[in-house]
């Protein structure tokens, strides 16, 4: 019999998170308590925000259902390892759809993982090779979690940095936000040595660590990290503008298009237009537009129009 109430509640919660209905008698037997104690424990979980549904009958059952808010989860060892490995695999390659929220989740999970489970996660990842798309550089998940924790905790961050020309430097920054472009991760931060805002490619960051010194966030010039990154990238490379019309509403296209490429503007109820600029090769932009999954028409520039026509012809020949 479990006499420690908190421990018993955690055990009960772990059972209820299994997607099935638990008869009261079975829960009482599993926990080594009376059915009355089970009912009291169920009431305690409800008070803590867990939506436990009860069914009527001679031997009423209980199950955990979806609620309005996300209560804390209780994971066993195998579940925790599986989630950590999955998050690490996705976060290490800036795959479209895996954004800052995923990195924050990974940072929170690894913070509470026991050392024995951390070792299992690292061993599993070292023994597997993910099949990824795109040309984004691979990043050590530990690097992302350190950066994400520093951003969330508003702690100054030190790291080694390798510039595009290969030169090495040490940086002391106030990290503001992590931004994923769909191929790469970038850190937007205030560089204390240069007394200015900077963007850093995360795959070029080495040996990051939080100094423990807290800071009050500064106001970002653009007010939005993604917009600041877009402008920063545009300043560093030759860019070109483009205009593309989609045969789908703006709110349908927006989630499937990286924000830094541009914001869809409604043309009418069933179509939208994207006006943006990029320094990426037109071949990459062509594929990215096709991946949106809706009919589109390129209005400019001529180079992009030609690339789309060439790719369409090539794909047509491939099926003939």
mmCIF file of C-alpha atoms in Angstrom, residues 84-210:
data_model
loop_
_atom_site.group_PDB
_atom_site.id
_atom_site.type_symbol
_atom_site.label_atom_id
_atom_site.label_comp_id
_atom_site.label_asym_id
_atom_site.label_seq_id
_atom_site.Cartn_x
_atom_site.Cartn_y
_atom_site.Cartn_z
ATOM 1 C CA UNK A 84 13.891 13.468 -26.091
ATOM 2 C CA UNK A 85 15.368 11.527 -29.024
ATOM 3 C CA UNK A 86 12.604 12.755 -31.328
ATOM 4 C CA UNK A 87 13.022 16.380 -30.296
ATOM 5 C CA UNK A 88 16.814 16.170 -30.623
ATOM 6 C CA UNK A 89 16.574 14.679 -34.123
ATOM 7 C CA UNK A 90 14.256 17.424 -35.319
ATOM 8 C CA UNK A 91 15.908 20.336 -33.520
ATOM 9 C CA UNK A 92 19.373 19.452 -34.799
ATOM 10 C CA UNK A 93 18.273 20.062 -38.407
ATOM 11 C CA UNK A 94 16.270 23.284 -38.800
ATOM 12 C CA UNK A 95 13.417 21.433 -40.472
ATOM 13 C CA UNK A 96 10.419 23.539 -41.479
ATOM 14 C CA UNK A 97 7.783 23.267 -38.749
ATOM 15 C CA UNK A 98 10.295 22.628 -35.970
ATOM 16 C CA UNK A 99 10.642 26.060 -34.439
ATOM 17 C CA UNK A 100 11.608 27.710 -31.193
ATOM 18 C CA UNK A 101 8.761 26.055 -29.279
ATOM 19 C CA UNK A 102 10.254 22.621 -30.034
ATOM 20 C CA UNK A 103 13.663 23.739 -28.792
ATOM 21 C CA UNK A 104 12.117 25.144 -25.600
ATOM 22 C CA UNK A 105 10.389 21.798 -25.020
ATOM 23 C CA UNK A 106 13.693 19.973 -25.489
ATOM 24 C CA UNK A 107 15.457 22.328 -23.067
ATOM 25 C CA UNK A 108 12.775 21.799 -20.416
ATOM 26 C CA UNK A 109 12.821 18.019 -20.801
ATOM 27 C CA UNK A 110 16.614 17.647 -20.704
ATOM 28 C CA UNK A 111 16.777 19.879 -17.634
ATOM 29 C CA UNK A 112 14.852 17.314 -15.587
ATOM 30 C CA UNK A 113 16.081 14.092 -17.199
ATOM 31 C CA UNK A 114 18.036 11.906 -14.737
ATOM 32 C CA UNK A 115 21.642 11.277 -15.742
ATOM 33 C CA UNK A 116 20.909 7.625 -16.560
ATOM 34 C CA UNK A 117 18.298 8.705 -19.128
ATOM 35 C CA UNK A 118 20.498 11.453 -20.583
ATOM 36 C CA UNK A 119 23.115 8.779 -21.273
ATOM 37 C CA UNK A 120 20.524 6.586 -23.023
ATOM 38 C CA UNK A 121 19.327 9.492 -25.159
ATOM 39 C CA UNK A 122 22.882 10.388 -26.208
ATOM 40 C CA UNK A 123 23.714 6.750 -26.976
ATOM 41 C CA UNK A 124 20.588 6.287 -29.094
ATOM 42 C CA UNK A 125 21.202 9.442 -31.083
ATOM 43 C CA UNK A 126 24.872 8.587 -31.657
ATOM 44 C CA UNK A 127 23.826 5.196 -33.042
ATOM 45 C CA UNK A 128 21.294 6.559 -35.532
ATOM 46 C CA UNK A 129 21.533 8.656 -38.685
ATOM 47 C CA UNK A 130 18.520 10.821 -39.598
ATOM 48 C CA UNK A 131 17.474 11.178 -43.236
ATOM 49 C CA UNK A 132 16.955 14.916 -43.678
ATOM 50 C CA UNK A 133 16.131 17.132 -46.617
ATOM 51 C CA UNK A 134 17.547 20.469 -47.679
ATOM 52 C CA UNK A 135 21.050 21.820 -47.265
ATOM 53 C CA UNK A 136 20.756 23.035 -43.691
ATOM 54 C CA UNK A 137 23.787 22.360 -41.526
ATOM 55 C CA UNK A 138 23.538 19.860 -38.676
ATOM 56 C CA UNK A 139 23.596 21.274 -35.137
ATOM 57 C CA UNK A 140 24.368 19.577 -31.840
ATOM 58 C CA UNK A 141 21.113 19.534 -29.831
ATOM 59 C CA UNK A 142 23.109 20.457 -26.720
ATOM 60 C CA UNK A 143 24.019 23.748 -28.399
ATOM 61 C CA UNK A 144 20.379 24.562 -29.092
ATOM 62 C CA UNK A 145 19.258 23.713 -25.572
ATOM 63 C CA UNK A 146 21.976 25.883 -23.995
ATOM 64 C CA UNK A 147 20.994 28.802 -26.230
ATOM 65 C CA UNK A 148 17.274 28.293 -25.630
ATOM 66 C CA UNK A 149 17.777 28.154 -21.861
ATOM 67 C CA UNK A 150 19.810 31.378 -21.952
ATOM 68 C CA UNK A 151 17.085 33.100 -23.986
ATOM 69 C CA UNK A 152 14.344 31.926 -21.621
ATOM 70 C CA UNK A 153 16.339 32.735 -18.480
ATOM 71 C CA UNK A 154 17.609 36.088 -19.813
ATOM 72 C CA UNK A 155 21.187 35.155 -18.968
ATOM 73 C CA UNK A 156 24.259 36.475 -20.740
ATOM 74 C CA UNK A 157 25.807 33.936 -23.055
ATOM 75 C CA UNK A 158 29.441 33.318 -24.046
ATOM 76 C CA UNK A 159 30.456 31.261 -27.051
ATOM 77 C CA UNK A 160 33.085 30.780 -29.728
ATOM 78 C CA UNK A 161 32.044 31.873 -33.199
ATOM 79 C CA UNK A 162 33.370 31.031 -36.660
ATOM 80 C CA UNK A 163 32.582 33.692 -39.256
ATOM 81 C CA UNK A 164 31.893 32.999 -42.921
ATOM 82 C CA UNK A 165 35.523 33.714 -43.840
ATOM 83 C CA UNK A 166 36.721 31.175 -41.254
ATOM 84 C CA UNK A 167 37.948 33.697 -38.656
ATOM 85 C CA UNK A 168 37.401 32.753 -35.017
ATOM 86 C CA UNK A 169 36.264 34.994 -32.163
ATOM 87 C CA UNK A 170 34.786 34.855 -28.671
ATOM 88 C CA UNK A 171 31.453 36.576 -28.091
ATOM 89 C CA UNK A 172 29.647 37.822 -24.995
ATOM 90 C CA UNK A 173 25.983 38.420 -25.790
ATOM 91 C CA UNK A 174 22.542 39.050 -24.410
ATOM 92 C CA UNK A 175 20.525 36.425 -26.345
ATOM 93 C CA UNK A 176 17.150 37.647 -27.559
ATOM 94 C CA UNK A 177 15.589 34.897 -29.691
ATOM 95 C CA UNK A 178 16.289 31.754 -31.722
ATOM 96 C CA UNK A 179 14.890 31.867 -35.254
ATOM 97 C CA UNK A 180 14.550 28.985 -37.725
ATOM 98 C CA UNK A 181 14.487 29.772 -41.446
ATOM 99 C CA UNK A 182 13.470 26.214 -42.339
ATOM 100 C CA UNK A 183 17.063 25.284 -43.253
ATOM 101 C CA UNK A 184 19.157 26.915 -40.543
ATOM 102 C CA UNK A 185 18.930 28.169 -36.969
ATOM 103 C CA UNK A 186 20.020 31.709 -36.130
ATOM 104 C CA UNK A 187 20.544 33.444 -32.789
ATOM 105 C CA UNK A 188 19.496 37.080 -32.594
ATOM 106 C CA UNK A 189 21.448 38.699 -29.761
ATOM 107 C CA UNK A 190 22.959 41.940 -28.517
ATOM 108 C CA UNK A 191 26.767 41.723 -28.832
ATOM 109 C CA UNK A 192 28.202 43.444 -25.760
ATOM 110 C CA UNK A 193 31.742 43.732 -27.153
ATOM 111 C CA UNK A 194 30.515 45.397 -30.359
ATOM 112 C CA UNK A 195 27.729 47.316 -28.616
ATOM 113 C CA UNK A 196 25.219 46.425 -31.312
ATOM 114 C CA UNK A 197 22.691 43.815 -32.394
ATOM 115 C CA UNK A 198 23.982 40.810 -34.326
ATOM 116 C CA UNK A 199 22.700 37.565 -35.860
ATOM 117 C CA UNK A 200 24.714 34.349 -35.497
ATOM 118 C CA UNK A 201 24.350 31.113 -37.440
ATOM 119 C CA UNK A 202 23.945 28.474 -34.749
ATOM 120 C CA UNK A 203 25.888 25.848 -36.711
ATOM 121 C CA UNK A 204 28.928 28.153 -36.368
ATOM 122 C CA UNK A 205 28.534 28.544 -32.591
ATOM 123 C CA UNK A 206 30.860 26.515 -30.358
ATOM 124 C CA UNK A 207 31.297 25.977 -26.623
ATOM 125 C CA UNK A 208 28.259 28.024 -25.551
ATOM 126 C CA UNK A 209 27.612 28.539 -21.842
ATOM 127 C CA UNK A 210 25.447 30.804 -19.730
#
